[in-house]
JSON list of C-alpha atoms and ligand atoms in Angstrom, two decimals:
[
{"chain": "C", "resi": 1379, "resn": "MET", "atom": "CA", "xyz": [0.57, 1.00, -28.55]},
{"chain": "C", "resi": 1380, "resn": "GLY", "atom": "CA", "xyz": [-3.17, 1.60, -28.70]},
{"chain": "C", "resi": 1381, "resn": "PRO", "atom": "CA", "xyz": [-5.22, 3.59, -26.20]},
{"chain": "C", "resi": 1382, "resn": "LEU", "atom": "CA", "xyz": [-6.26, 0.53, -24.14]},
{"chain": "C", "resi": 1383, "resn": "GLY", "atom": "CA", "xyz": [-2.68, -0.27, -23.23]},
{"chain": "C", "resi": 1384, "resn": "HIS", "atom": "CA", "xyz": [-1.96, 3.36, -22.35]},
{"chain": "C", "resi": 1385, "resn": "PHE", "atom": "CA", "xyz": [-5.17, 3.75, -20.31]},
{"chain": "C", "resi": 1386, "resn": "ALA", "atom": "CA", "xyz": [-4.15, 0.67, -18.29]},
{"chain": "C", "resi": 1387, "resn": "VAL", "atom": "CA", "xyz": [-1.19, 2.64, -16.92]},
{"chain": "C", "resi": 1388, "resn": "GLY", "atom": "CA", "xyz": [-3.42, 5.58, -15.99]},
{"chain": "C", "resi": 1389, "resn": "LEU", "atom": "CA", "xyz": [-5.85, 3.31, -14.12]},
{"chain": "C", "resi": 1390, "resn": "ALA", "atom": "CA", "xyz": [-3.05, 1.51, -12.29]},
{"chain": "C", "resi": 1391, "resn": "ALA", "atom": "CA", "xyz": [-1.51, 4.83, -11.24]},
{"chain": "C", "resi": 1392, "resn": "LYS", "atom": "CA", "xyz": [-4.67, 6.13, -9.52]},
{"chain": "C", "resi": 1393, "resn": "PRO", "atom": "CA", "xyz": [-3.55, 5.05, -6.03]},
{"chain": "C", "resi": 1394, "resn": "ALA", "atom": "CA", "xyz": [-0.48, 7.30, -6.47]},
{"chain": "C", "resi": 1395, "resn": "THR", "atom": "CA", "xyz": [-2.52, 10.50, -6.28]},
{"chain": "C", "resi": 1396, "resn": "THR", "atom": "CA", "xyz": [-6.04, 11.24, -5.10]},
{"chain": "C", "resi": 1397, "resn": "LYS", "atom": "CA", "xyz": [-5.91, 14.89, -6.17]},
{"chain": "C", "resi": 1398, "resn": "VAL", "atom": "CA", "xyz": [-6.08, 14.40, -9.92]},
{"chain": "C", "resi": 1399, "resn": "PRO", "atom": "CA", "xyz": [-9.35, 13.11, -11.45]},
{"chain": "C", "resi": 1400, "resn": "LEU", "atom": "CA", "xyz": [-9.09, 9.80, -13.29]},
{"chain": "C", "resi": 1401, "resn": "GLY", "atom": "CA", "xyz": [-10.10, 11.44, -16.58]},
{"chain": "C", "resi": 1402, "resn": "VAL", "atom": "CA", "xyz": [-7.12, 13.79, -16.44]},
{"chain": "C", "resi": 1403, "resn": "MET", "atom": "CA", "xyz": [-4.80, 10.88, -15.71]},
{"chain": "C", "resi": 1404, "resn": "LEU", "atom": "CA", "xyz": [-6.17, 8.88, -18.63]},
{"chain": "C", "resi": 1405, "resn": "LEU", "atom": "CA", "xyz": [-5.77, 11.90, -20.91]},
{"chain": "C", "resi": 1406, "resn": "ALA", "atom": "CA", "xyz": [-2.16, 12.25, -19.75]},
{"chain": "C", "resi": 1407, "resn": "THR", "atom": "CA", "xyz": [-1.36, 8.71, -20.90]},
{"chain": "C", "resi": 1408, "resn": "VAL", "atom": "CA", "xyz": [-2.46, 9.51, -24.46]},
{"chain": "C", "resi": 1409, "resn": "ALA", "atom": "CA", "xyz": [-1.31, 13.15, -24.50]},
{"chain": "C", "resi": 1410, "resn": "LEU", "atom": "CA", "xyz": [1.45, 12.40, -27.03]},
{"chain": "C", "resi": 1411, "resn": "ASP", "atom": "CA", "xyz": [-1.09, 10.86, -29.43]},
{"chain": "C", "resi": 1412, "resn": "ILE", "atom": "CA", "xyz": [-3.38, 13.89, -29.01]},
{"chain": "C", "resi": 1413, "resn": "LEU", "atom": "CA", "xyz": [-0.39, 16.10, -29.85]},
{"chain": "C", "resi": 1414, "resn": "ALA", "atom": "CA", "xyz": [0.37, 13.90, -32.86]},
{"chain": "C", "resi": 1415, "resn": "ILE", "atom": "CA", "xyz": [-3.19, 14.41, -34.16]},
{"chain": "C", "resi": 1416, "resn": "ALA", "atom": "CA", "xyz": [-3.03, 18.17, -33.53]},
{"chain": "C", "resi": 1417, "resn": "PHE", "atom": "CA", "xyz": [0.38, 18.46, -35.20]},
{"chain": "C", "resi": 1418, "resn": "SER", "atom": "CA", "xyz": [-0.74, 16.45, -38.20]},
{"chain": "C", "resi": 1419, "resn": "LEU", "atom": "CA", "xyz": [-3.83, 18.67, -38.60]},
{"chain": "C", "resi": 1420, "resn": "ALA", "atom": "CA", "xyz": [-1.54, 21.69, -38.37]},
{"chain": "C", "resi": 1421, "resn": "GLY", "atom": "CA", "xyz": [0.73, 20.16, -41.00]},
{"chain": "C", "resi": 1422, "resn": "ILE", "atom": "CA", "xyz": [3.75, 20.03, -38.68]},
{"chain": "C", "resi": 1423, "resn": "GLU", "atom": "CA", "xyz": [3.94, 16.25, -38.53]},
{"chain": "C", "resi": 1424, "resn": "GLY", "atom": "CA", "xyz": [2.62, 13.22, -40.29]},
{"chain": "C", "resi": 1425, "resn": "PRO", "atom": "CA", "xyz": [1.07, 11.61, -42.17]},
{"chain": "C", "resi": 1426, "resn": "ALA", "atom": "CA", "xyz": [0.62, 8.64, -39.82]},
{"chain": "C", "resi": 1427, "resn": "GLY", "atom": "CA", "xyz": [3.29, 6.00, -40.35]},
{"chain": "C", "resi": 1428, "resn": "THR", "atom": "CA", "xyz": [6.07, 8.55, -40.78]},
{"chain": "C", "resi": 1429, "resn": "PRO", "atom": "CA", "xyz": [8.33, 9.52, -37.87]},
{"chain": "C", "resi": 1430, "resn": "LEU", "atom": "CA", "xyz": [6.70, 11.86, -35.34]},
{"chain": "C", "resi": 1431, "resn": "PRO", "atom": "CA", "xyz": [9.57, 13.97, -33.95]},
{"chain": "C", "resi": 1432, "resn": "TRP", "atom": "CA", "xyz": [7.47, 16.70, -32.31]},
{"chain": "C", "resi": 1433, "resn": "SER", "atom": "CA", "xyz": [4.98, 14.45, -30.53]},
{"chain": "C", "resi": 1434, "resn": "HIS", "atom": "CA", "xyz": [6.87, 11.17, -30.13]},
{"chain": "C", "resi": 1435, "resn": "GLY", "atom": "CA", "xyz": [10.57, 12.07, -30.29]},
{"chain": "C", "resi": 1436, "resn": "LEU", "atom": "CA", "xyz": [12.35, 11.17, -27.06]},
{"chain": "C", "resi": 1437, "resn": "PHE", "atom": "CA", "xyz": [13.54, 14.71, -26.47]},
{"chain": "C", "resi": 1438, "resn": "MET", "atom": "CA", "xyz": [10.15, 16.35, -27.05]},
{"chain": "C", "resi": 1439, "resn": "SER", "atom": "CA", "xyz": [8.39, 13.62, -25.05]},
{"chain": "C", "resi": 1440, "resn": "VAL", "atom": "CA", "xyz": [10.52, 14.61, -22.07]},
{"chain": "C", "resi": 1441, "resn": "VAL", "atom": "CA", "xyz": [9.67, 18.26, -22.70]},
{"chain": "C", "resi": 1442, "resn": "TRP", "atom": "CA", "xyz": [5.90, 17.55, -22.87]},
{"chain": "C", "resi": 1443, "resn": "SER", "atom": "CA", "xyz": [6.12, 15.42, -19.72]},
{"chain": "C", "resi": 1444, "resn": "VAL", "atom": "CA", "xyz": [7.83, 18.24, -17.81]},
{"chain": "C", "resi": 1445, "resn": "VAL", "atom": "CA", "xyz": [5.28, 20.79, -19.11]},
{"chain": "C", "resi": 1446, "resn": "ALA", "atom": "CA", "xyz": [2.42, 18.50, -17.99]},
{"chain": "C", "resi": 1447, "resn": "ALA", "atom": "CA", "xyz": [4.06, 17.98, -14.60]},
{"chain": "C", "resi": 1448, "resn": "LEU", "atom": "CA", "xyz": [4.49, 21.72, -13.97]},
{"chain": "C", "resi": 1449, "resn": "LEU", "atom": "CA", "xyz": [0.95, 22.53, -15.12]},
{"chain": "C", "resi": 1450, "resn": "THR", "atom": "CA", "xyz": [-0.59, 19.80, -12.97]},
{"chain": "C", "resi": 1451, "resn": "ALA", "atom": "CA", "xyz": [1.47, 20.70, -9.91]},
{"chain": "C", "resi": 1452, "resn": "HIS", "atom": "CA", "xyz": [0.28, 24.29, -10.31]},
{"chain": "C", "resi": 1453, "resn": "ILE", "atom": "CA", "xyz": [-3.40, 23.51, -10.95]},
{"chain": "C", "resi": 1454, "resn": "TYR", "atom": "CA", "xyz": [-3.76, 20.99, -8.11]},
{"chain": "C", "resi": 1455, "resn": "GLN", "atom": "CA", "xyz": [-1.27, 22.68, -5.80]},
{"chain": "C", "resi": 1456, "resn": "SER", "atom": "CA", "xyz": [0.50, 19.37, -5.34]},
{"chain": "C", "resi": 1457, "resn": "ARG", "atom": "CA", "xyz": [4.02, 18.44, -6.31]},
{"chain": "C", "resi": 1458, "resn": "ARG", "atom": "CA", "xyz": [3.13, 14.78, -6.07]},
{"chain": "C", "resi": 1459, "resn": "ALA", "atom": "CA", "xyz": [0.22, 15.19, -8.52]},
{"chain": "C", "resi": 1460, "resn": "GLY", "atom": "CA", "xyz": [2.62, 16.90, -10.94]},
{"chain": "C", "resi": 1461, "resn": "VAL", "atom": "CA", "xyz": [5.18, 14.11, -10.74]},
{"chain": "C", "resi": 1462, "resn": "VAL", "atom": "CA", "xyz": [2.52, 11.43, -11.27]},
{"chain": "C", "resi": 1463, "resn": "VAL", "atom": "CA", "xyz": [0.99, 13.14, -14.32]},
{"chain": "C", "resi": 1464, "resn": "GLY", "atom": "CA", "xyz": [4.43, 13.91, -15.79]},
{"chain": "C", "resi": 1465, "resn": "LEU", "atom": "CA", "xyz": [5.37, 10.25, -15.47]},
{"chain": "C", "resi": 1466, "resn": "LEU", "atom": "CA", "xyz": [2.05, 9.21, -17.05]},
{"chain": "C", "resi": 1467, "resn": "VAL", "atom": "CA", "xyz": [2.74, 11.41, -20.07]},
{"chain": "C", "resi": 1468, "resn": "PHE", "atom": "CA", "xyz": [6.20, 9.87, -20.37]},
{"chain": "C", "resi": 1469, "resn": "SER", "atom": "CA", "xyz": [4.84, 6.32, -19.91]},
{"chain": "C", "resi": 1470, "resn": "HIS", "atom": "CA", "xyz": [3.37, 6.75, -23.39]},
{"chain": "C", "resi": 1471, "resn": "TRP", "atom": "CA", "xyz": [6.84, 7.00, -24.91]},
{"chain": "C", "resi": 1472, "resn": "VAL", "atom": "CA", "xyz": [8.05, 3.95, -23.00]},
{"chain": "C", "resi": 1473, "resn": "LEU", "atom": "CA", "xyz": [5.13, 1.77, -24.14]},
{"chain": "C", "resi": 1474, "resn": "ASP", "atom": "CA", "xyz": [5.44, 3.06, -27.71]},
{"chain": "C", "resi": 1475, "resn": "PHE", "atom": "CA", "xyz": [9.19, 2.36, -27.58]},
{"chain": "C", "resi": 1476, "resn": "ILE", "atom": "CA", "xyz": [8.44, -1.27, -26.72]},
{"chain": "C", "resi": 1477, "resn": "SER", "atom": "CA", "xyz": [5.62, -1.74, -29.23]},
{"chain": "C", "resi": 1478, "resn": "HIS", "atom": "CA", "xyz": [6.59, 0.45, -32.20]},
{"chain": "C", "resi": 1479, "resn": "PRO", "atom": "CA", "xyz": [6.76, 0.30, -35.15]},
{"chain": "C", "resi": 1480, "resn": "ILE", "atom": "CA", "xyz": [3.09, -0.68, -35.48]},
{"chain": "C", "resi": 1481, "resn": "PRO", "atom": "CA", "xyz": [1.99, -1.90, -38.92]},
{"chain": "C", "resi": 1482, "resn": "PHE", "atom": "CA", "xyz": [-1.14, 0.28, -38.78]},
{"chain": "C", "resi": 1483, "resn": "SER", "atom": "CA", "xyz": [-1.03, 1.02, -42.50]},
{"chain": "C", "resi": 1484, "resn": "SER", "atom": "CA", "xyz": [-1.73, -2.62, -43.30]},
{"chain": "C", "resi": 1485, "resn": "PHE", "atom": "CA", "xyz": [-4.40, -3.05, -40.63]},
{"chain": "C", "resi": 1486, "resn": "SER", "atom": "CA", "xyz": [-7.82, -4.26, -41.72]},
{"chain": "C", "resi": 1487, "resn": "TRP", "atom": "CA", "xyz": [-10.80, -3.52, -39.49]},
{"chain": "C", "resi": 1488, "resn": "ARG", "atom": "CA", "xyz": [-12.78, -6.28, -41.11]},
{"chain": "C", "resi": 1489, "resn": "SER", "atom": "CA", "xyz": [-10.35, -9.15, -40.58]},
{"chain": "C", "resi": 1490, "resn": "TRP", "atom": "CA", "xyz": [-8.62, -7.50, -37.59]},
{"chain": "C", "resi": 1491, "resn": "GLN", "atom": "CA", "xyz": [-5.26, -8.31, -39.11]},
{"chain": "C", "resi": 1492, "resn": "TRP", "atom": "CA", "xyz": [-2.19, -6.52, -40.30]},
{"chain": "C", "resi": 1493, "resn": "VAL", "atom": "CA", "xyz": [0.06, -7.85, -43.00]},
{"chain": "C", "resi": 1494, "resn": "TYR", "atom": "CA", "xyz": [3.65, -6.78, -42.94]},
{"chain": "C", "resi": 1495, "resn": "GLY", "atom": "CA", "xyz": [5.27, -8.14, -46.07]},
{"chain": "C", "resi": 1496, "resn": "HIS", "atom": "CA", "xyz": [8.51, -6.91, -44.53]},
{"chain": "C", "resi": 1497, "resn": "PRO", "atom": "CA", "xyz": [9.41, -5.84, -40.99]},
{"chain": "C", "resi": 1498, "resn": "LEU", "atom": "CA", "xyz": [8.75, -2.12, -40.69]},
{"chain": "C", "resi": 1499, "resn": "PRO", "atom": "CA", "xyz": [11.61, 0.26, -39.94]},
{"chain": "C", "resi": 1500, "resn": "SER", "atom": "CA", "xyz": [11.72, 1.85, -36.47]},
{"chain": "C", "resi": 1501, "resn": "ASP", "atom": "CA", "xyz": [9.77, 5.09, -36.36]},
{"chain": "C", "resi": 1502, "resn": "LEU", "atom": "CA", "xyz": [10.39, 6.77, -32.99]},
{"chain": "C", "resi": 1503, "resn": "PRO", "atom": "CA", "xyz": [13.03, 9.46, -33.39]},
{"chain": "C", "resi": 1504, "resn": "LEU", "atom": "CA", "xyz": [15.40, 10.13, -30.51]},
{"chain": "C", "resi": 1505, "resn": "PRO", "atom": "CA", "xyz": [15.73, 13.92, -30.51]},
{"chain": "C", "resi": 1506, "resn": "PHE", "atom": "CA", "xyz": [14.42, 15.19, -33.85]},
{"chain": "C", "resi": 1507, "resn": "ARG", "atom": "CA", "xyz": [13.62, 14.46, -37.45]},
{"chain": "C", "resi": 1508, "resn": "GLY", "atom": "CA", "xyz": [16.56, 12.86, -39.20]},
{"chain": "C", "resi": 1509, "resn": "SER", "atom": "CA", "xyz": [18.02, 11.45, -35.99]},
{"chain": "C", "resi": 1510, "resn": "THR", "atom": "CA", "xyz": [18.33, 7.77, -35.12]},
{"chain": "C", "resi": 1511, "resn": "LYS", "atom": "CA", "xyz": [14.95, 6.04, -34.95]},
{"chain": "C", "resi": 1512, "resn": "VAL", "atom": "CA", "xyz": [14.26, 3.51, -32.25]},
{"chain": "C", "resi": 1513, "resn": "GLY", "atom": "CA", "xyz": [11.60, 1.02, -31.21]},
{"chain": "C", "resi": 1514, "resn": "LEU", "atom": "CA", "xyz": [11.87, -2.54, -29.97]},
{"chain": "C", "resi": 1515, "resn": "GLY", "atom": "CA", "xyz": [9.22, -3.62, -32.48]},
{"chain": "C", "resi": 1516, "resn": "LEU", "atom": "CA", "xyz": [7.12, -5.91, -30.30]},
{"chain": "C", "resi": 1517, "resn": "TYR", "atom": "CA", "xyz": [4.10, -5.45, -32.59]},
{"chain": "C", "resi": 1518, "resn": "ASN", "atom": "CA", "xyz": [6.21, -6.34, -35.62]},
{"chain": "C", "resi": 1519, "resn": "SER", "atom": "CA", "xyz": [6.33, -9.88, -34.29]},
{"chain": "C", "resi": 1520, "resn": "MET", "atom": "CA", "xyz": [2.71, -10.09, -33.12]},
{"chain": "C", "resi": 1521, "resn": "SER", "atom": "CA", "xyz": [-0.58, -10.45, -34.92]},
{"chain": "C", "resi": 1522, "resn": "ALA", "atom": "CA", "xyz": [-3.18, -7.70, -34.49]},
{"chain": "C", "resi": 1523, "resn": "VAL", "atom": "CA", "xyz": [-5.34, -10.16, -32.52]},
{"chain": "C", "resi": 1524, "resn": "GLU", "atom": "CA", "xyz": [-2.45, -10.91, -30.13]},
{"chain": "C", "resi": 1525, "resn": "ALA", "atom": "CA", "xyz": [-1.71, -7.20, -29.73]},
{"chain": "C", "resi": 1526, "resn": "THR", "atom": "CA", "xyz": [-5.39, -6.50, -28.95]},
{"chain": "C", "resi": 1527, "resn": "ALA", "atom": "CA", "xyz": [-5.46, -9.35, -26.43]},
{"chain": "C", "resi": 1528, "resn": "LEU", "atom": "CA", "xyz": [-2.31, -8.02, -24.77]},
{"chain": "C", "resi": 1529, "resn": "GLU", "atom": "CA", "xyz": [-3.76, -4.52, -24.43]},
{"chain": "C", "resi": 1530, "resn": "MET", "atom": "CA", "xyz": [-7.08, -5.84, -23.13]},
{"chain": "C", "resi": 1531, "resn": "ALA", "atom": "CA", "xyz": [-5.20, -7.89, -20.53]},
{"chain": "C", "resi": 1532, "resn": "MET", "atom": "CA", "xyz": [-3.22, -4.79, -19.52]},
{"chain": "C", "resi": 1533, "resn": "PHE", "atom": "CA", "xyz": [-6.46, -2.81, -19.29]},
{"chain": "C", "resi": 1534, "resn": "ILE", "atom": "CA", "xyz": [-8.10, -5.45, -17.08]},
{"chain": "C", "resi": 1535, "resn": "VAL", "atom": "CA", "xyz": [-5.09, -5.45, -14.72]},
{"chain": "C", "resi": 1536, "resn": "GLY", "atom": "CA", "xyz": [-5.16, -1.62, -14.58]},
{"chain": "C", "resi": 1537, "resn": "ALA", "atom": "CA", "xyz": [-8.92, -1.56, -13.99]},
{"chain": "C", "resi": 1538, "resn": "THR", "atom": "CA", "xyz": [-8.58, -4.14, -11.21]},
{"chain": "C", "resi": 1539, "resn": "VAL", "atom": "CA", "xyz": [-5.92, -2.06, -9.44]},
{"chain": "C", "resi": 1540, "resn": "TYR", "atom": "CA", "xyz": [-8.15, 1.00, -9.81]},
{"chain": "C", "resi": 1541, "resn": "ALA", "atom": "CA", "xyz": [-11.30, -0.78, -8.54]},
{"chain": "C", "resi": 1542, "resn": "ALA", "atom": "CA", "xyz": [-9.47, -2.24, -5.55]},
{"chain": "C", "resi": 1543, "resn": "PHE", "atom": "CA", "xyz": [-8.19, 1.23, -4.66]},
{"chain": "C", "resi": 1544, "resn": "ILE", "atom": "CA", "xyz": [-11.63, 2.86, -4.93]},
{"chain": "C", "resi": 1545, "resn": "LEU", "atom": "CA", "xyz": [-13.23, 0.16, -2.77]},
{"chain": "C", "resi": 1546, "resn": "LYS", "atom": "CA", "xyz": [-10.53, 0.58, -0.13]},
{"chain": "C", "resi": 1547, "resn": "GLU", "atom": "CA", "xyz": [-10.94, 4.37, -0.15]},
{"chain": "C", "resi": 1548, "resn": "ARG", "atom": "CA", "xyz": [-14.70, 4.06, 0.23]},
{"chain": "C", "resi": 1549, "resn": "LYS", "atom": "CA", "xyz": [-14.32, 1.70, 3.17]},
{"chain": "C", "resi": 1550, "resn": "ARG", "atom": "CA", "xyz": [-11.78, 4.01, 4.79]},
{"chain": "C", "resi": 1551, "resn": "ARG", "atom": "CA", "xyz": [-14.05, 7.03, 4.40]},
{"chain": "C", "resi": 1552, "resn": "ARG", "atom": "CA", "xyz": [-17.04, 5.15, 5.76]},
{"chain": "C", "resi": 1553, "resn": "SER", "atom": "CA", "xyz": [-15.12, 4.01, 8.85]},
{"chain": "C", "resi": 1554, "resn": "GLN", "atom": "CA", "xyz": [-13.99, 7.61, 9.39]},
{"chain": "C", "resi": 1555, "resn": "SER", "atom": "CA", "xyz": [-17.49, 9.06, 9.24]},
{"chain": "C", "resi": 1556, "resn": "THR", "atom": "CA", "xyz": [-18.99, 6.59, 11.70]},
{"chain": "U", "resi": 2054, "resn": "ZN", "atom": "ZN1", "xyz": [1.73, 7.03, -29.49]}
]
């Protein structure tokens, strides 16, 4: 899934913890993609379109989520903050599991379309390279326009939840100070 869909989860999760800044929560939702970019630059993974065992394998995704949870809990001195951020990191795998494989290689920025030719094979490895690959393939059966619309809709829902929470907090604080 693209960043908009992932960010939607980060926005919607804001009411779950007030300790962690929104930016950190949004970063957490795309942490696995940031790792994928770093690993591909380092030559450990990639190129894009091939399985990503170190960033997107189920086993390593759990490991990264736990690492993020421990770090966050330590930095913000809050177990709850750690759990929320850990779950946000893992939410990336869940959304990618539903949407992958994504026919990015055939995507055209000009026509905003991807052409499959054939359904793509699943590309999310369970534990490691060479293991069973999974992915429900939602985006295999959707046009790029539909996928974009879906992610925008998710983002709007997430942003609405976030805005409602911020307004409520502001009102609460104002009533406390008067
Ligand atoms: Zn991803």
